[in-house]
CSV table of C-alpha atoms and ligand atoms in Angstrom, one decimal:
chain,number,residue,atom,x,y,z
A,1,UNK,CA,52.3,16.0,-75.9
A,2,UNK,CA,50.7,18.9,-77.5
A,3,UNK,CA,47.4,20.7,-77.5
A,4,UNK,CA,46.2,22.4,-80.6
A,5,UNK,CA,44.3,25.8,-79.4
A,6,UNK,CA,42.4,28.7,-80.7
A,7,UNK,CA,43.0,32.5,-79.6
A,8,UNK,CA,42.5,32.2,-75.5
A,9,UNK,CA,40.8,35.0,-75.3
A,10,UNK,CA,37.7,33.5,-77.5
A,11,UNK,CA,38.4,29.8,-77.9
A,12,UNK,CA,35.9,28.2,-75.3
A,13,UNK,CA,36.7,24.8,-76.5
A,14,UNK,CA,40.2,25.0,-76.2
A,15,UNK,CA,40.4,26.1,-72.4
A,16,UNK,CA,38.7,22.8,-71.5
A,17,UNK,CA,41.3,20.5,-72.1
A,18,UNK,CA,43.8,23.1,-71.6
A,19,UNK,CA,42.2,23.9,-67.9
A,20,UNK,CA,42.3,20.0,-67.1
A,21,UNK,CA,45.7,19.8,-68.0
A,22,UNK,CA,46.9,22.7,-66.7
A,23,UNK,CA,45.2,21.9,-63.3
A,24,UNK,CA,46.8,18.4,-63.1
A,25,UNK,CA,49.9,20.1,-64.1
A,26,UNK,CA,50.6,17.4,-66.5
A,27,UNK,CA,53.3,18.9,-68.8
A,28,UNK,CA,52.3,19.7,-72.4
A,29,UNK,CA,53.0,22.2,-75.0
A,30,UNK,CA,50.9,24.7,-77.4
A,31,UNK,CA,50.3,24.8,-81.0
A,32,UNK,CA,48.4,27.8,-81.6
A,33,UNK,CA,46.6,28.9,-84.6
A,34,UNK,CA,44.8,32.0,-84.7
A,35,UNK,CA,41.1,31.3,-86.1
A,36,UNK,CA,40.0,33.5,-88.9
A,37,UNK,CA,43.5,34.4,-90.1
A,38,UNK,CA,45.1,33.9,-93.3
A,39,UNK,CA,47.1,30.6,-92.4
A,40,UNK,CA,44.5,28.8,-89.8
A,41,UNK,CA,43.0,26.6,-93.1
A,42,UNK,CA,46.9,25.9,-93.4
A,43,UNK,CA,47.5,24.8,-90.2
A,44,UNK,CA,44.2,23.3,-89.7
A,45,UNK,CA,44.8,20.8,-92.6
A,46,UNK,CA,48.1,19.9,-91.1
A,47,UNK,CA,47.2,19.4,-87.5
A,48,UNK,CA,43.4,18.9,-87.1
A,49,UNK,CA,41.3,16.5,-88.6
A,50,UNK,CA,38.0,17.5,-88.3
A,51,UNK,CA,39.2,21.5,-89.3
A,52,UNK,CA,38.5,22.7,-85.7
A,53,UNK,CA,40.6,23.8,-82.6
A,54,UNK,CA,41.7,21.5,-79.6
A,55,UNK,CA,43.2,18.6,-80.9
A,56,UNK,CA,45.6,16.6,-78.9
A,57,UNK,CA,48.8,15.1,-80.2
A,58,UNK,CA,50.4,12.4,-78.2
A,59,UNK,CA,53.1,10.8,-79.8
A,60,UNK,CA,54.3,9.0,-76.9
A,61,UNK,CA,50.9,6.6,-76.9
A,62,UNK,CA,51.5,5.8,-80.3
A,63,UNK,CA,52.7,7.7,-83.5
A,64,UNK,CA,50.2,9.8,-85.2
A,65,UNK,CA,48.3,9.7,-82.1
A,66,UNK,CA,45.5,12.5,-82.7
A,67,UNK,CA,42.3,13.2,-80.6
A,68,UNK,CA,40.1,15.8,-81.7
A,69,UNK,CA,36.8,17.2,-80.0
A,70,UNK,CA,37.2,18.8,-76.6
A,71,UNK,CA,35.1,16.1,-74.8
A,72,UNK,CA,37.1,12.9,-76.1
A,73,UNK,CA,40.2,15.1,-75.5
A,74,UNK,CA,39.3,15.2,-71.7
A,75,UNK,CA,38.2,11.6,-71.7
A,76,UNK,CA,41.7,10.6,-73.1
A,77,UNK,CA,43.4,12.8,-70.9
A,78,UNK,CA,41.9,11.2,-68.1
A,79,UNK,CA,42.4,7.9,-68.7
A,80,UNK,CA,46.3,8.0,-70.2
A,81,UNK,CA,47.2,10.9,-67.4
A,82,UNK,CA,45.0,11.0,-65.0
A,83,UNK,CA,43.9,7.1,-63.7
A,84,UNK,CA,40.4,8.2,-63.9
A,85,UNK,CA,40.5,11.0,-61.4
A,86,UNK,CA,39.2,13.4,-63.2
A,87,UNK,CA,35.6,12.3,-63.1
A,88,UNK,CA,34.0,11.6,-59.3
A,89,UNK,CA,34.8,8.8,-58.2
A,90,UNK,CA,31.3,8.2,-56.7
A,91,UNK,CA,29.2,6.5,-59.6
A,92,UNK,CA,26.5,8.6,-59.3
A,93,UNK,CA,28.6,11.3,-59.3
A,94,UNK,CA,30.0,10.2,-62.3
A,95,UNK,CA,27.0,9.7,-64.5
A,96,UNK,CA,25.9,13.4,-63.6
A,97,UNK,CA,29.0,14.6,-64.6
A,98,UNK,CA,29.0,12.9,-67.7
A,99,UNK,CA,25.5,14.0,-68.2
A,100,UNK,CA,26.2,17.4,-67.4
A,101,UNK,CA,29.3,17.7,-70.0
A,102,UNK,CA,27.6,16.5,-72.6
A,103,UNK,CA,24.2,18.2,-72.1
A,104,UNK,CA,27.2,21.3,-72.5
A,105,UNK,CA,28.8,20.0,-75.9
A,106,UNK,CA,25.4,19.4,-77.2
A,107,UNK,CA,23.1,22.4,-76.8
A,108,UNK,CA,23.4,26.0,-74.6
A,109,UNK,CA,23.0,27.1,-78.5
A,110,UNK,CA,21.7,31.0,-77.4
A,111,UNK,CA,24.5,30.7,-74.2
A,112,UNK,CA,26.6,30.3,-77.1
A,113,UNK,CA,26.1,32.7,-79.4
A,114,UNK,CA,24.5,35.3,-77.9
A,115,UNK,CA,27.2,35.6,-74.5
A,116,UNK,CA,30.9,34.4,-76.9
A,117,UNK,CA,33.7,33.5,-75.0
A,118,UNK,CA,36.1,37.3,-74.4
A,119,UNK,CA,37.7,36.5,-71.3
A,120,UNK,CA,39.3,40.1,-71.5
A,121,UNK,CA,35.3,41.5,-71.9
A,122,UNK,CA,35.6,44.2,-69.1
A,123,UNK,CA,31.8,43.2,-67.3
A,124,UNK,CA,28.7,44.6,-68.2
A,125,UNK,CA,25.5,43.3,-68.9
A,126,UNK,CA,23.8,43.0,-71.9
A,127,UNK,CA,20.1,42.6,-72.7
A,128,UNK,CA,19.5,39.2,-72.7
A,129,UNK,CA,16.5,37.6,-75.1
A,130,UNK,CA,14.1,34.5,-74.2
A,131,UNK,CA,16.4,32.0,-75.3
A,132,UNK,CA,19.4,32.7,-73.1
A,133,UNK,CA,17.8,33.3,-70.1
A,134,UNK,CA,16.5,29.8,-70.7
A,135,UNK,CA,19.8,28.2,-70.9
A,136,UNK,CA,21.5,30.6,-68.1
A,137,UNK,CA,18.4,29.7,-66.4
A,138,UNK,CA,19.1,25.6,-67.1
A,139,UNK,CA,23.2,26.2,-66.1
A,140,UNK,CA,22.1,27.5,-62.9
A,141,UNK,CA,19.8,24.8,-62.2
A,142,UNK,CA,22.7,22.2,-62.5
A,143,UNK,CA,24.9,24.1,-61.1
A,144,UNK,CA,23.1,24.4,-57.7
A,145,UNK,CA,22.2,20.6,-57.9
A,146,UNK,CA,26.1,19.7,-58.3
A,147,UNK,CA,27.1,22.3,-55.4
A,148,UNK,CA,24.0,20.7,-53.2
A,149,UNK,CA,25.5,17.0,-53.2
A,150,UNK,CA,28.9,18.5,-51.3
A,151,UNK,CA,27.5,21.3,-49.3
A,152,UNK,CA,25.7,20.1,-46.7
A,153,UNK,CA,25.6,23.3,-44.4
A,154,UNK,CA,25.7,26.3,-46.9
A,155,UNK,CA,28.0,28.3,-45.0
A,156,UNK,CA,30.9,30.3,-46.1
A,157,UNK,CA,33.4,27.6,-46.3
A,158,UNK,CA,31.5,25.0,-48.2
A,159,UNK,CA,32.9,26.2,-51.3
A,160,UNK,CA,33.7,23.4,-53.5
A,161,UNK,CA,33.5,22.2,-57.0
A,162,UNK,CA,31.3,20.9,-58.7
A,163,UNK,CA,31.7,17.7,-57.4
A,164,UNK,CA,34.1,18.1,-54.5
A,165,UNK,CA,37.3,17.9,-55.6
A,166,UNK,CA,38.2,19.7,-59.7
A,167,UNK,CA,36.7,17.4,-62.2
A,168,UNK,CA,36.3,18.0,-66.0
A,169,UNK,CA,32.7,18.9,-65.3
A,170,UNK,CA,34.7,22.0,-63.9
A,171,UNK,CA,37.1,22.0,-66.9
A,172,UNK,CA,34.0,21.6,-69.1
A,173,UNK,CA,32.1,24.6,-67.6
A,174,UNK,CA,35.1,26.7,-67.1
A,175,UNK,CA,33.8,29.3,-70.3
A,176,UNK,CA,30.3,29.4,-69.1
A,177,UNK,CA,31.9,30.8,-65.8
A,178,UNK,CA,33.8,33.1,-67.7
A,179,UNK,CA,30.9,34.4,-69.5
A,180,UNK,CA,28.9,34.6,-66.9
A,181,UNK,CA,31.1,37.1,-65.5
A,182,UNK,CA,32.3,39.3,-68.8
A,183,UNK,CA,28.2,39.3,-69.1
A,184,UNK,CA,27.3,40.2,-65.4
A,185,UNK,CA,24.8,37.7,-65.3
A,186,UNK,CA,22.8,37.9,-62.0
A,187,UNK,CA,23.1,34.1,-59.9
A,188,UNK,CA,22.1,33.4,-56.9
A,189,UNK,CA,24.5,33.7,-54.0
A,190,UNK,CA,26.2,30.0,-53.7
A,191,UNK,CA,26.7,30.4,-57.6
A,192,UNK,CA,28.5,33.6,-57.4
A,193,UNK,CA,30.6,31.7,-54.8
A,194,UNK,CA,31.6,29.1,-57.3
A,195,UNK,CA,31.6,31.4,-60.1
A,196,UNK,CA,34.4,33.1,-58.0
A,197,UNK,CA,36.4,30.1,-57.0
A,198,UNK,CA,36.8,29.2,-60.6
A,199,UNK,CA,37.9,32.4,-61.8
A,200,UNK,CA,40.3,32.7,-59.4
A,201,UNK,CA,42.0,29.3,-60.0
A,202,UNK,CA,45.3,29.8,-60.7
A,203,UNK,CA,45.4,27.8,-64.1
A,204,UNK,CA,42.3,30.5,-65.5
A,205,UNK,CA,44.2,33.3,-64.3
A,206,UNK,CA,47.3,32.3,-66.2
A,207,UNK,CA,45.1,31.8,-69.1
A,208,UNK,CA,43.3,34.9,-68.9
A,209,UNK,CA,46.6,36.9,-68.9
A,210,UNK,CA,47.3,35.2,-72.5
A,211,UNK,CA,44.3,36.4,-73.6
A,212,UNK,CA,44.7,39.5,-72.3
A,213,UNK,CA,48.1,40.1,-73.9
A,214,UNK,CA,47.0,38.6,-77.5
A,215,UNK,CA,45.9,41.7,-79.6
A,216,UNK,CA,43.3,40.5,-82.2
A,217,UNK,CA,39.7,41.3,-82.4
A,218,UNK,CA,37.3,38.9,-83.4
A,219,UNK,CA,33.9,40.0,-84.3
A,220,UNK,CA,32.6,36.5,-84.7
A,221,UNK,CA,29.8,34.4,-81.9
A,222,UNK,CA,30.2,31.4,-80.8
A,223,UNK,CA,34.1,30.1,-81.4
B,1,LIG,N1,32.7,20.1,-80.7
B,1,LIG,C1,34.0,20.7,-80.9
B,1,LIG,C2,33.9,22.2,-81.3
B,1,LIG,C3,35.2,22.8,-81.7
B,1,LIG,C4,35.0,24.2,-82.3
B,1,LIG,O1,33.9,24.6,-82.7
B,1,LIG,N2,36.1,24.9,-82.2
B,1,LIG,C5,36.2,26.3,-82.8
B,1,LIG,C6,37.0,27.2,-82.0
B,1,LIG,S1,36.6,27.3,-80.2
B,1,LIG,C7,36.8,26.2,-84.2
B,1,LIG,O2,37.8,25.6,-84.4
B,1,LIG,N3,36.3,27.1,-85.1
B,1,LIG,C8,36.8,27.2,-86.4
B,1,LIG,C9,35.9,26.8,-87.5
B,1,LIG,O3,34.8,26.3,-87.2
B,1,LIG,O4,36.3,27.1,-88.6
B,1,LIG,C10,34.9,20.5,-79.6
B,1,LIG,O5,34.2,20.2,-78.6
B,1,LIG,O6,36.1,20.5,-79.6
């Protein structure tokens, strides 16, 4: 199996799918192509179909077998890899999360393009306008309604996932947390506690020292 990815350091909708693999340690390889260089239409044309980084390529499900979009990616990894795990297994649970992921792929337009994805971004804040603090404002929100359904007793070990246990809702908000950080935006307390779980994990640091080691600069929002 192989993922299709952007530059780590930028590509936000790469390190979903990549994250959930990676966390599930289900064995795959990468095909990277560097957005905005001289071959990426090249390789775009031969691997992705919609002209856009992650695609997945599975061979072993059936030849030619292509998945493009981040969120179907997840959903496919899920269901071929994962027996479903990777969404709550509690039905309301799971319709949150779903609602949650795709309120993400959908909108957060200003999150977007004002805060991109540069995982190597040593933290500082910048001046944030209306628009973002509306949708930092809006993240937070779910956030704190996800962490409420598993933390009973808010003390310092209740620090969980989203939903419990790592679930593509985590996957899927993975570069929010990320930005969150290279922008030193202020959350309240339980946040900063999930904020710091995730960027600890293991499978984001590993990615985070790719990025770190890849040299280009893109001056270009929202990729
Ligand atoms: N909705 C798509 C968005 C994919 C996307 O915009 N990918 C960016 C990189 S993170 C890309 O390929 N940009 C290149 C381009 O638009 O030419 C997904 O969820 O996978």
């Amino acid at each position: 199996m192989e993922l299709v990815i952007g530059n780590k350091n930028y590509s936000s909708w790469s390190l979903r799918p990549w994250l959930l693999l990676t966390y599930f340690e289900v064995k795959f390889s990468e095909i990277h192509i560097k957005l905005f260089s001289d071959d990426m239409h090249d390789k775009m044309e031969k691997y992705c179909p919609n002209k856009k980084v992650p695609v997945l390529i599975d061979n072993k499900i059936s030849s030619n077998f292509k998945v493009w979009d981040s969120l179907a990616i997840c959903e496919t990894i899920n269901e071929q890899y994962l027996d479903g795990r990777a969404w709550p297994k509690n039905i309301n649970e799971r319709v949150l999360a779903r609602s949650i992921c795709s309120e993400m792929h959908a909108g957060f337009f200003a999150l977007r393009n004002e805060l991109p994805m540069n995982c190597r971004r040593k933290p500082s804040s910048i001046k944030l306008t209306e628009a973002v603090q509306q949708d930092i404002s809006r993240v937070i929100q779910i956030w704190l309604n996800c962490l409420s359904l598993h933390n009973e007793s808010l003390g310092e070990d209740n620090n969980q996932f989203l939903f419990g246990e790592f679930s593509i809702a985590d996957a899927y908000f993975m570069p929010v947390v990320s930005r969150f950080n290279s922008y030193a935006i202020e959350v309240p307390q339980q946040v900063n506690q999930y904020i710091n779980k995730m960027l600890s994990l293991p499978a984001y640091q590993q990615w985070k020292k790719a990025a770190e080691s890849e040299k280009e600069v893109i001056a270009v929002a929202e990729i």
